[in-house]
Short mmCIF file of N, CA, C and O and ligand atoms in Angstrom, two decimals:
data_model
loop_
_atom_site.label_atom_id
_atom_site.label_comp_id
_atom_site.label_asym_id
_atom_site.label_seq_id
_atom_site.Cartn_x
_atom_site.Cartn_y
_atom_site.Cartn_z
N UNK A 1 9.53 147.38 62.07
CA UNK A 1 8.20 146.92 62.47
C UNK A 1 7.15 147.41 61.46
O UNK A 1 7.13 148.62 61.20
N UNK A 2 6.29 146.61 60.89
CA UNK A 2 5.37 146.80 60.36
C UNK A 2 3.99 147.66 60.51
O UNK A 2 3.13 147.51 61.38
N UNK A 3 4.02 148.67 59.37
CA UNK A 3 2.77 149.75 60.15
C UNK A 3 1.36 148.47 60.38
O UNK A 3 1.44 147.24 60.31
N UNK A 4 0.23 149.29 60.66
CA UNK A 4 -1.19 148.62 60.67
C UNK A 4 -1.77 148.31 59.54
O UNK A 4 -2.61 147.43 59.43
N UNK A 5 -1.16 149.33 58.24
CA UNK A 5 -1.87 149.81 57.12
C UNK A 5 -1.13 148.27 56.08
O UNK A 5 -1.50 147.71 55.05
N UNK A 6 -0.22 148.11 56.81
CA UNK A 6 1.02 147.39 55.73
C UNK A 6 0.68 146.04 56.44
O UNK A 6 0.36 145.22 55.58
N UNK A 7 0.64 145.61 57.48
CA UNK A 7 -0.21 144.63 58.28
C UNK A 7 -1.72 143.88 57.24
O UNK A 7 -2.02 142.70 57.05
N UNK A 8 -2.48 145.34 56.67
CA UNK A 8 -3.72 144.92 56.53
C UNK A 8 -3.61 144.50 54.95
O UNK A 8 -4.25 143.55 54.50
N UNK A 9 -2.47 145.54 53.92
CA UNK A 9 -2.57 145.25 52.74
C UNK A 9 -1.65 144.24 51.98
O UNK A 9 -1.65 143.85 50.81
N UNK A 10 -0.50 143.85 53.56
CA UNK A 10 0.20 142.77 52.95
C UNK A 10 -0.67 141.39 52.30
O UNK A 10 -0.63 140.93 51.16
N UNK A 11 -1.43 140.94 53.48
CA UNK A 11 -2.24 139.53 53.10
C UNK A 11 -2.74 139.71 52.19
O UNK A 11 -2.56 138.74 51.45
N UNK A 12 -3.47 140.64 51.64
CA UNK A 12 -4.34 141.01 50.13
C UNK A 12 -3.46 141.07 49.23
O UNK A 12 -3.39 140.33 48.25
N UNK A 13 -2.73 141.96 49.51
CA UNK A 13 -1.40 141.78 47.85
C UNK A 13 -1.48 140.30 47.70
O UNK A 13 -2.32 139.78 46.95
N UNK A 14 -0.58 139.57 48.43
CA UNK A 14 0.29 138.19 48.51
C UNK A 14 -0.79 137.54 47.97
O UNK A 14 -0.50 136.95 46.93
N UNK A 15 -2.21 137.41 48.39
CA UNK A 15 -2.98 136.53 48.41
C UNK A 15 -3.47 136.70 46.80
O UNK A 15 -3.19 135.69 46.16
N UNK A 16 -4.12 137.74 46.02
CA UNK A 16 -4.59 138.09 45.55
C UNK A 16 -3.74 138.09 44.04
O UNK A 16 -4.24 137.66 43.00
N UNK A 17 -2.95 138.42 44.10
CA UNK A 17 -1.39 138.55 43.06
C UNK A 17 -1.03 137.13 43.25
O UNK A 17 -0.89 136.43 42.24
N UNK A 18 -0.91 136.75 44.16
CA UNK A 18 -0.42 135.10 43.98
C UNK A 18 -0.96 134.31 43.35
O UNK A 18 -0.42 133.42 42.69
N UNK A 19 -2.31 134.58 43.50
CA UNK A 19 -3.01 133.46 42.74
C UNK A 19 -3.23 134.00 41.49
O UNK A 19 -3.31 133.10 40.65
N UNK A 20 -3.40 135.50 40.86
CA UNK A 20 -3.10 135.73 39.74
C UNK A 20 -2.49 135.79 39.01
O UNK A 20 -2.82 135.78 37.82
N UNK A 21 -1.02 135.89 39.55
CA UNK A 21 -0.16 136.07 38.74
C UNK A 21 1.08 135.44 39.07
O UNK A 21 2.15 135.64 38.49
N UNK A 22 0.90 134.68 40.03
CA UNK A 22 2.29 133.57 40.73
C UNK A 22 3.24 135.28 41.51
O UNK A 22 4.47 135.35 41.52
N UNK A 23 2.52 136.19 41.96
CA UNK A 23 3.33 137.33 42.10
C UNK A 23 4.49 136.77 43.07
O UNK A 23 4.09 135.90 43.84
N UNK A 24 5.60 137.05 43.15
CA UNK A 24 6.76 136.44 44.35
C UNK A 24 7.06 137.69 45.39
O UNK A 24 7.89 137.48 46.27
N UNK A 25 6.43 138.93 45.32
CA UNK A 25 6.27 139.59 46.52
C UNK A 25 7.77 140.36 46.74
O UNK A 25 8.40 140.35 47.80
N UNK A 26 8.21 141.08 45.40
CA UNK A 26 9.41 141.78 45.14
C UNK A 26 9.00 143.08 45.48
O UNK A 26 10.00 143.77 45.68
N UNK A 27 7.87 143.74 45.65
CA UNK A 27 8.17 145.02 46.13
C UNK A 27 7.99 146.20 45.09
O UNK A 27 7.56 147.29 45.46
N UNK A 28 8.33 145.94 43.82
CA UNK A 28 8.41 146.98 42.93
C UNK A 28 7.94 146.57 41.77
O UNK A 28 8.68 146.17 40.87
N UNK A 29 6.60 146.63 41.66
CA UNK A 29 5.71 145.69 40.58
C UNK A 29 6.01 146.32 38.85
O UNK A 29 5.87 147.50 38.52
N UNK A 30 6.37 145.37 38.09
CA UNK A 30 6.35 146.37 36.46
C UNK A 30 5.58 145.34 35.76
O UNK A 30 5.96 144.77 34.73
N UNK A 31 4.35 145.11 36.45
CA UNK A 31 3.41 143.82 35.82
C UNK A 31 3.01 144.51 34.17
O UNK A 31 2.98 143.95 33.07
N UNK A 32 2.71 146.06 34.58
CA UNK A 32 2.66 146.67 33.19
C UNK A 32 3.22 146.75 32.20
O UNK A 32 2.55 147.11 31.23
N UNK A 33 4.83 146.43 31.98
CA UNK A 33 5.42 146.06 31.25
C UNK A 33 5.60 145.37 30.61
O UNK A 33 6.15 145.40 29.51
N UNK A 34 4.86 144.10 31.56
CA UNK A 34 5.54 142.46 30.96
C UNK A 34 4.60 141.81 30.72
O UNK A 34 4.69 140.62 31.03
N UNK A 35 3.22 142.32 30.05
CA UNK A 35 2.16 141.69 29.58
C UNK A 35 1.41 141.18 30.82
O UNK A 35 0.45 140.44 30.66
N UNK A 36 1.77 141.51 31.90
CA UNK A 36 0.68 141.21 33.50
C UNK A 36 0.93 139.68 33.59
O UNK A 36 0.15 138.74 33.76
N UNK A 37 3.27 139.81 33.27
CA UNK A 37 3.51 138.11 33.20
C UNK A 37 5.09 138.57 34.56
O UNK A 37 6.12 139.15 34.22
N UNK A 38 4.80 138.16 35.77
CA UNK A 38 5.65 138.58 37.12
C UNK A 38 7.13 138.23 36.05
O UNK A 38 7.39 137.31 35.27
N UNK A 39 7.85 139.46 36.49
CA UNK A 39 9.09 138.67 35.88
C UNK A 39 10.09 138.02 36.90
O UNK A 39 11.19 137.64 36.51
N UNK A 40 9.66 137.86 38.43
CA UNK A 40 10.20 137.49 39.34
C UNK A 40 10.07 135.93 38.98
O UNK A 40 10.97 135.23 39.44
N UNK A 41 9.21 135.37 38.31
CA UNK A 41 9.25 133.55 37.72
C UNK A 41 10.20 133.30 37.33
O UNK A 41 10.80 132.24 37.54
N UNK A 42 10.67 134.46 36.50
CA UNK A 42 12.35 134.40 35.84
C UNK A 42 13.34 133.34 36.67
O UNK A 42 13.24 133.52 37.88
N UNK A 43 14.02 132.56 36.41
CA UNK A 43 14.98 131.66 37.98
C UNK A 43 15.87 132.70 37.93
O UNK A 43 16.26 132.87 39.09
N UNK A 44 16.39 133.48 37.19
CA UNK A 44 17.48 134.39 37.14
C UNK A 44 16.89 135.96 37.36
O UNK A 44 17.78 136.80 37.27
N UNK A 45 15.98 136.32 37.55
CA UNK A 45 15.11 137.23 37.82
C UNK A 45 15.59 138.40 37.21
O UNK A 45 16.05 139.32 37.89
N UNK A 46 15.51 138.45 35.84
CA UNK A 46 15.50 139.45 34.75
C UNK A 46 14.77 140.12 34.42
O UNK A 46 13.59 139.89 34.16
N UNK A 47 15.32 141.05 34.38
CA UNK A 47 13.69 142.39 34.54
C UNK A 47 13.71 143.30 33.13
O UNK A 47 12.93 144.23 32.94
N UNK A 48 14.71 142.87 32.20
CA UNK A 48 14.93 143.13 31.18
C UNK A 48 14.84 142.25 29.66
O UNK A 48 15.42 142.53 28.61
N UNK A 49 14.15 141.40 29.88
CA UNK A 49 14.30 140.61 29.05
C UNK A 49 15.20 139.12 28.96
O UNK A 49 16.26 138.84 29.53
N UNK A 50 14.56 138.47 28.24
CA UNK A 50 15.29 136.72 28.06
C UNK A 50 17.20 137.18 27.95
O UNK A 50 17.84 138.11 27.46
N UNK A 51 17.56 135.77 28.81
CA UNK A 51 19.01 135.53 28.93
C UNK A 51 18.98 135.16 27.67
O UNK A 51 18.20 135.34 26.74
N UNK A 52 20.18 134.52 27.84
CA UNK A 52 20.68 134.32 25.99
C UNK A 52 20.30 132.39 26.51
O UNK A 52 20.57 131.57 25.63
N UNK A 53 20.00 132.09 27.21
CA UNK A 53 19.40 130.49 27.40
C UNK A 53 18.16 130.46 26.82
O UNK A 53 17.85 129.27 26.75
N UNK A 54 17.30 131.14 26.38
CA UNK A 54 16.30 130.37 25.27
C UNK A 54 16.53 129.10 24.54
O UNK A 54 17.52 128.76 23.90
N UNK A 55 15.19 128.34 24.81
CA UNK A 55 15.46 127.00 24.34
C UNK A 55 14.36 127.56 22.73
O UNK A 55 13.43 128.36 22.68
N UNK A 56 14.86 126.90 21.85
CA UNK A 56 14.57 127.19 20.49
C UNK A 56 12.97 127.01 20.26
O UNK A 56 12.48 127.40 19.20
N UNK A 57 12.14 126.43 21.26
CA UNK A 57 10.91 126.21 21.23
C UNK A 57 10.41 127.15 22.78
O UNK A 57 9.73 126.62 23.66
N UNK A 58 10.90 128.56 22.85
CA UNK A 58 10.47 128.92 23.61
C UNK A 58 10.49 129.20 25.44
O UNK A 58 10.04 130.11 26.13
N UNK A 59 11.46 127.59 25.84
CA UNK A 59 10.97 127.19 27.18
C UNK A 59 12.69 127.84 27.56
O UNK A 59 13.64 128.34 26.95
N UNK A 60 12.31 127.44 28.90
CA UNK A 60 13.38 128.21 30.33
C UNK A 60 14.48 127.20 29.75
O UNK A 60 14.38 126.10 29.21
N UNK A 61 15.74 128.16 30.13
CA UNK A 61 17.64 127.37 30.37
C UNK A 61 17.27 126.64 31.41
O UNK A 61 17.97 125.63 31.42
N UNK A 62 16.59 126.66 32.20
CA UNK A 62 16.74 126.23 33.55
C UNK A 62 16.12 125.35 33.93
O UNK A 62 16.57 124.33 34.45
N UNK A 63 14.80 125.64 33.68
CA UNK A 63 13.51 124.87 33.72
C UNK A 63 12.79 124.12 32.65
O UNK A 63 11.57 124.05 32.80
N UNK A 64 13.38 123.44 31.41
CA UNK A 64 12.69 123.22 29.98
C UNK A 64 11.78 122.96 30.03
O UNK A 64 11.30 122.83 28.90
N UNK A 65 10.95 122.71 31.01
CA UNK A 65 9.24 121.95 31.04
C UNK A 65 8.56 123.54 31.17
O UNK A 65 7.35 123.67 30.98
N UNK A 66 9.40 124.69 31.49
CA UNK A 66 8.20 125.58 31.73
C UNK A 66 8.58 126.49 30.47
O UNK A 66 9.63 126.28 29.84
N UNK A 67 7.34 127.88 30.00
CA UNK A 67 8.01 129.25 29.32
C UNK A 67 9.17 130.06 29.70
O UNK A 67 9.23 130.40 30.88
N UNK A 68 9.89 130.35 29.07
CA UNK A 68 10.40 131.68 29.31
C UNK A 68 9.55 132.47 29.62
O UNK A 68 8.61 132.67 28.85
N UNK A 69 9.60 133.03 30.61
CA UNK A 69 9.10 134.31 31.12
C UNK A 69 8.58 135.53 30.60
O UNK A 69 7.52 136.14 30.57
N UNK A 70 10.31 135.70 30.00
CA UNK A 70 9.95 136.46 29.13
C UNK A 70 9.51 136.32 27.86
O UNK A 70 8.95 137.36 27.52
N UNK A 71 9.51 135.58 27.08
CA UNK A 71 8.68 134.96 25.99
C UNK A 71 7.39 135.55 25.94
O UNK A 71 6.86 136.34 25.16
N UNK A 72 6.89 134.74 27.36
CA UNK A 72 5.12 135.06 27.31
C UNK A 72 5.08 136.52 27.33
O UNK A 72 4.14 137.10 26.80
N UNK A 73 6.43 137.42 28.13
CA UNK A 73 5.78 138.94 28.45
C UNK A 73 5.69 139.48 27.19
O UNK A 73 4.57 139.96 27.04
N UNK A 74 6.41 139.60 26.20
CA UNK A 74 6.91 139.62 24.61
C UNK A 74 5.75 139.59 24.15
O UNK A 74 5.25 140.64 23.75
N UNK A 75 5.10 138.47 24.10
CA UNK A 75 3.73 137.91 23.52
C UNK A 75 2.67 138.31 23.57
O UNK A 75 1.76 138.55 22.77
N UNK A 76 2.94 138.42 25.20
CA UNK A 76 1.04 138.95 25.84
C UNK A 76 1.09 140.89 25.94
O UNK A 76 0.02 141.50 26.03
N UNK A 77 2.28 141.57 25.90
CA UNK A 77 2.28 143.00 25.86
C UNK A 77 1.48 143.81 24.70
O UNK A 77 0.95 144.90 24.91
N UNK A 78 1.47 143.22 23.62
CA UNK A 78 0.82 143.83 22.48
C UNK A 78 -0.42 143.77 22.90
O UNK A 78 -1.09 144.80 22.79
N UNK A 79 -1.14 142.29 23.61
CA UNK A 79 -2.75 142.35 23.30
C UNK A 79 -3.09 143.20 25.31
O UNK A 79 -3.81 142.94 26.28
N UNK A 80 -2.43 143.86 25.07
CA UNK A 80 -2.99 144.33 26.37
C UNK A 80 -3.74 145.57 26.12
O UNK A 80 -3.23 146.30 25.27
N UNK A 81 -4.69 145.92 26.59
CA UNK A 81 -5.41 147.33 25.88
C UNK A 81 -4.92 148.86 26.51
O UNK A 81 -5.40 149.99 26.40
N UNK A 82 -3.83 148.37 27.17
CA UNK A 82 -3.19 149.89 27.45
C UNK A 82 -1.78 149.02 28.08
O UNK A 82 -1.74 147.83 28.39
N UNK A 83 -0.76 149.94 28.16
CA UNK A 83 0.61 150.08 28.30
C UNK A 83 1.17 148.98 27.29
O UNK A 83 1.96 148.05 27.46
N UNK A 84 0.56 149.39 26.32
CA UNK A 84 1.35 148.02 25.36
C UNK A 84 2.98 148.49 25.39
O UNK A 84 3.88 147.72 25.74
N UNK A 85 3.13 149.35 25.11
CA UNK A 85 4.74 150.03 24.61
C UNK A 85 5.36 149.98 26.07
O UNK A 85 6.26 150.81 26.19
N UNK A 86 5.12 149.22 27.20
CA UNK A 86 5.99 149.63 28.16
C UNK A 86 6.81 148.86 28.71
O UNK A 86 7.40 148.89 29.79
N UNK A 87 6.79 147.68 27.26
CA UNK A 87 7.57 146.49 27.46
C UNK A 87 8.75 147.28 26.97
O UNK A 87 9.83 147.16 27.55
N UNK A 88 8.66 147.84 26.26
CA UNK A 88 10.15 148.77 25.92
C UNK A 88 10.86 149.29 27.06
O UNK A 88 12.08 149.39 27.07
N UNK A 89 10.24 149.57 27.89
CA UNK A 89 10.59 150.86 29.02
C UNK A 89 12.25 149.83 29.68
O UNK A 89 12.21 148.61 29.80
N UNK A 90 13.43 150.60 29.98
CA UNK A 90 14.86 150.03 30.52
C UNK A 90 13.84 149.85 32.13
O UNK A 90 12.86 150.54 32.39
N UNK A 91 14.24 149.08 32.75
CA UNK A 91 13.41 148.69 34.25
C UNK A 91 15.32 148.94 34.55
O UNK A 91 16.34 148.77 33.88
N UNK A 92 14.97 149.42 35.95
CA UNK A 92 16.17 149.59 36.71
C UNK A 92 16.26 147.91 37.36
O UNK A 92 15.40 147.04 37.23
N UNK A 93 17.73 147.82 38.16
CA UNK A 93 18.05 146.88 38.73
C UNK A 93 17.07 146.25 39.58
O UNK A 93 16.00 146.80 39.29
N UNK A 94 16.94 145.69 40.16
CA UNK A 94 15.61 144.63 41.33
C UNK A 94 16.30 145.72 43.14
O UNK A 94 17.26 145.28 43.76
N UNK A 95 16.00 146.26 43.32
CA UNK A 95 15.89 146.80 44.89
C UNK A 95 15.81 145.50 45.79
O UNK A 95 14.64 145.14 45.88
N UNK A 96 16.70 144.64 46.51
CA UNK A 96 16.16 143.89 47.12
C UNK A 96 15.65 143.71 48.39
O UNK A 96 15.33 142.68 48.99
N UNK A 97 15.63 145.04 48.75
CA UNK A 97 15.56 145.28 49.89
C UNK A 97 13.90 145.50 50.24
O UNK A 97 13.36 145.36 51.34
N UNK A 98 13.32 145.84 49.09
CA UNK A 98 11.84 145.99 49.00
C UNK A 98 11.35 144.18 49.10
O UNK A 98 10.20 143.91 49.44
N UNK A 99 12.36 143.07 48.78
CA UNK A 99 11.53 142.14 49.10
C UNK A 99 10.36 141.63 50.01
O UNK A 99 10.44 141.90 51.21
N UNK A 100 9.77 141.24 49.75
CA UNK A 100 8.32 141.26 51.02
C UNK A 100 7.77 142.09 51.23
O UNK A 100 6.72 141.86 51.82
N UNK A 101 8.05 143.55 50.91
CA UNK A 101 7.15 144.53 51.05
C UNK A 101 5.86 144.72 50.47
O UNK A 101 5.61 143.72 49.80
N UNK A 102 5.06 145.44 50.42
CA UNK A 102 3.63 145.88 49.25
C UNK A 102 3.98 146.44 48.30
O UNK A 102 4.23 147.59 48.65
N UNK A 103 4.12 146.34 47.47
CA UNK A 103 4.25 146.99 45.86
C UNK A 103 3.27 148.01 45.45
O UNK A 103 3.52 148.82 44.56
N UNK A 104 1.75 147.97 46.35
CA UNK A 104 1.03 149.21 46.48
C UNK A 104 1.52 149.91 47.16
O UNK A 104 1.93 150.90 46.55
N UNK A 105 1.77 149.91 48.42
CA UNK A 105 2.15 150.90 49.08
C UNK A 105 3.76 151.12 48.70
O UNK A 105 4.19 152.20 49.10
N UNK A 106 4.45 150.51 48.20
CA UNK A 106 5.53 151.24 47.55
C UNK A 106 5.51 152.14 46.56
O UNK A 106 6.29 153.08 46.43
N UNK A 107 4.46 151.80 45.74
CA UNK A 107 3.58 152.85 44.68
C UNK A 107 3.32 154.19 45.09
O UNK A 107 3.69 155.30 44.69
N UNK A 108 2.69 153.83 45.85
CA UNK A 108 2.18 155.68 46.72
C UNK A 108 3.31 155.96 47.42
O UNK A 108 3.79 156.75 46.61
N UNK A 109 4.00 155.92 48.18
CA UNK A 109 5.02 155.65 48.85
C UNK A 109 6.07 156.27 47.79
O UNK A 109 6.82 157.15 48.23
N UNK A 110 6.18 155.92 46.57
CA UNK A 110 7.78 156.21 45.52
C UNK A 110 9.00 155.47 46.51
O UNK A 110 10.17 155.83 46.56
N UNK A 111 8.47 154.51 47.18
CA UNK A 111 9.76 153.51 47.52
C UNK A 111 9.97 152.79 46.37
O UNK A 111 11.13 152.50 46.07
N UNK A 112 9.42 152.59 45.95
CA UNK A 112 9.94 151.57 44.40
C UNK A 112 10.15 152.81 43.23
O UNK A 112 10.24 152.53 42.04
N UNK A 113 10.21 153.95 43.65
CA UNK A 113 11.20 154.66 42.26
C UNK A 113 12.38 155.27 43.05
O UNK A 113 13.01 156.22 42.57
N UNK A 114 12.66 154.79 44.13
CA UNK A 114 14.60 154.94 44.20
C UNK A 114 14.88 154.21 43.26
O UNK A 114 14.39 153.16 42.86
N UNK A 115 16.08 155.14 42.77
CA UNK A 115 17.06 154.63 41.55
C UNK A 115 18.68 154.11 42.34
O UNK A 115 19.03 154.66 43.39
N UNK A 116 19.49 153.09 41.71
CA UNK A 116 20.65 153.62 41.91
C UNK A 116 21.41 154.61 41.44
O UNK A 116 21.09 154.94 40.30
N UNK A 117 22.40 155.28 41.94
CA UNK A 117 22.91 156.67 41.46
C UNK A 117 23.83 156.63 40.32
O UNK A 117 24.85 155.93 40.27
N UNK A 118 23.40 157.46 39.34
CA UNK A 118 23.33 157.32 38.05
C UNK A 118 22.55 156.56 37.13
O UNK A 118 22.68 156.46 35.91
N UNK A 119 21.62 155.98 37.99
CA UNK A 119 20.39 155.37 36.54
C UNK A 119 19.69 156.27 35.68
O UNK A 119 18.99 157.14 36.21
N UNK A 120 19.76 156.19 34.47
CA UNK A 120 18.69 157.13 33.97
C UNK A 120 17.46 156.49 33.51
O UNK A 120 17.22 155.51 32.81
N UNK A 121 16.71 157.41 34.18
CA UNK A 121 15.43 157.05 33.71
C UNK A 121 14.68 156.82 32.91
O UNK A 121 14.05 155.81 32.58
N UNK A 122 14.76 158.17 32.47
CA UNK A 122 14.55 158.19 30.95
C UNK A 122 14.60 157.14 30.18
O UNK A 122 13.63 157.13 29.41
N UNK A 123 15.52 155.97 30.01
CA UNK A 123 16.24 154.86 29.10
C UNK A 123 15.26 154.24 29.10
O UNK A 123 14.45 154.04 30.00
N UNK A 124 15.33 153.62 27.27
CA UNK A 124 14.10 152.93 27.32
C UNK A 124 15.46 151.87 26.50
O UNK A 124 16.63 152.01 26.15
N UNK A 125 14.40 150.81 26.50
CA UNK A 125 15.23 149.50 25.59
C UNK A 125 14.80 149.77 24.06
O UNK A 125 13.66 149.98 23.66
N UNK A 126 16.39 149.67 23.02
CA UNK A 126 15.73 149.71 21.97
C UNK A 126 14.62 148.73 21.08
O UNK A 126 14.66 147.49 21.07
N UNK A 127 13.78 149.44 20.45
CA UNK A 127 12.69 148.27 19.68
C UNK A 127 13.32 148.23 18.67
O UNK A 127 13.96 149.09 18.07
N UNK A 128 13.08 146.99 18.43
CA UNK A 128 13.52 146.16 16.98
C UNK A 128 12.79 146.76 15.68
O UNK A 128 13.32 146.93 14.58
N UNK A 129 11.06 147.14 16.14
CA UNK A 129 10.37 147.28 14.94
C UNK A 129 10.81 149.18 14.78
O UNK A 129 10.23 149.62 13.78
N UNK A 130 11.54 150.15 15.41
CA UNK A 130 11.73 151.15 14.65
C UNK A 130 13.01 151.09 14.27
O UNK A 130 13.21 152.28 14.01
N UNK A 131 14.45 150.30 13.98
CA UNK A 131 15.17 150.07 13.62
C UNK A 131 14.48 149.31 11.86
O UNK A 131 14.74 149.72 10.73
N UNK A 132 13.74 148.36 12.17
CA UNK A 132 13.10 147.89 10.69
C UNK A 132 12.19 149.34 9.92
O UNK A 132 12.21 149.53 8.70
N UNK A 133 11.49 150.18 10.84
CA UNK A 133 10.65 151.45 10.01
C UNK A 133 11.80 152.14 9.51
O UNK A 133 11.52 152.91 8.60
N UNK A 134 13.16 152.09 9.86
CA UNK A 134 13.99 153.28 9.25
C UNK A 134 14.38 152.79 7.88
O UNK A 134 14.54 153.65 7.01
N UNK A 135 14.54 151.66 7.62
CA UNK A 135 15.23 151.29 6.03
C UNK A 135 14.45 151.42 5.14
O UNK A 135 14.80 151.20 3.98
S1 LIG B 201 6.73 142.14 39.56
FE1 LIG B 201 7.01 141.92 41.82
S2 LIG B 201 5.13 142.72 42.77
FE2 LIG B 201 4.71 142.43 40.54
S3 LIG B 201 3.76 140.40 40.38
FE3 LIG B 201 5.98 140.12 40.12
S4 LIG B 201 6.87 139.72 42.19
FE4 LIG B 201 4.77 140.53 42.42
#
């Protein structure tokens, strides 16, 4: 059963994120990562980056009329004026159990930083551009 508090901030998330950001109401927001681009649009809901279905001009395996997802997050992470580097960050698996929940109040809460056992945290994804600074 739903508290009062989660009652009052569900409609505002949903409403508010939806129309900004097509949010799909996963529970464990890493909008900071992905250039403030939901990676729940994903049809395959990849939280790590493009499948190997990239269409050569950019667009979805799935969907060719729309972006890759991740494309745009790729794109739009640099011009963001803070957490640019956190498109790097390894994102753990999708929790699905947080579906429908608040992603704020999972925030305060640290319901959205259960890990599964043995994730490390720490892990970041490697960048391409310090593999090119080393040669
Ligand atoms: S990552 Fe989750 S909470 Fe954040 S905008 Fe996307 S669906 Fe909504």
């Amino acid at each position: 059963m739903k508290s009062l508090i989660e009652n009052l901030i569900l409609p505002v998330e949903h409403t508010s994120k939806g129309l900004v950001f097509d949010c799909r109401m996963c529970g464990q927001c890493i909008l900071h990562s992905t250039g403030l681009t939901c990676p729940m649009r994903c049809p395959k809901n990849l939280r790590n980056g493009p499948c190997g279905g990239v269409r050569p001009n950019g667009s979805c395996e799935v969907y060719p009329d729309k972006p890759c997802v991740w494309v745009q997050a790729v794109e739009r992470a640099p011009r963001l004026p803070f957490w640019r580097d956190h498109i790097h960050h390894l994102q753990p698996p999708v929790n699905w159990q947080l579906q429908g929940t608040s992603s704020w109040i999972n925030l305060i809460s640290g319901a959205d930083q259960v890990r599964p056992a043995g994730w490390d945290a720490k892990a970041t994804r490697p960048n391409p551009q310090d593999k090119h600074e080393k040669r």
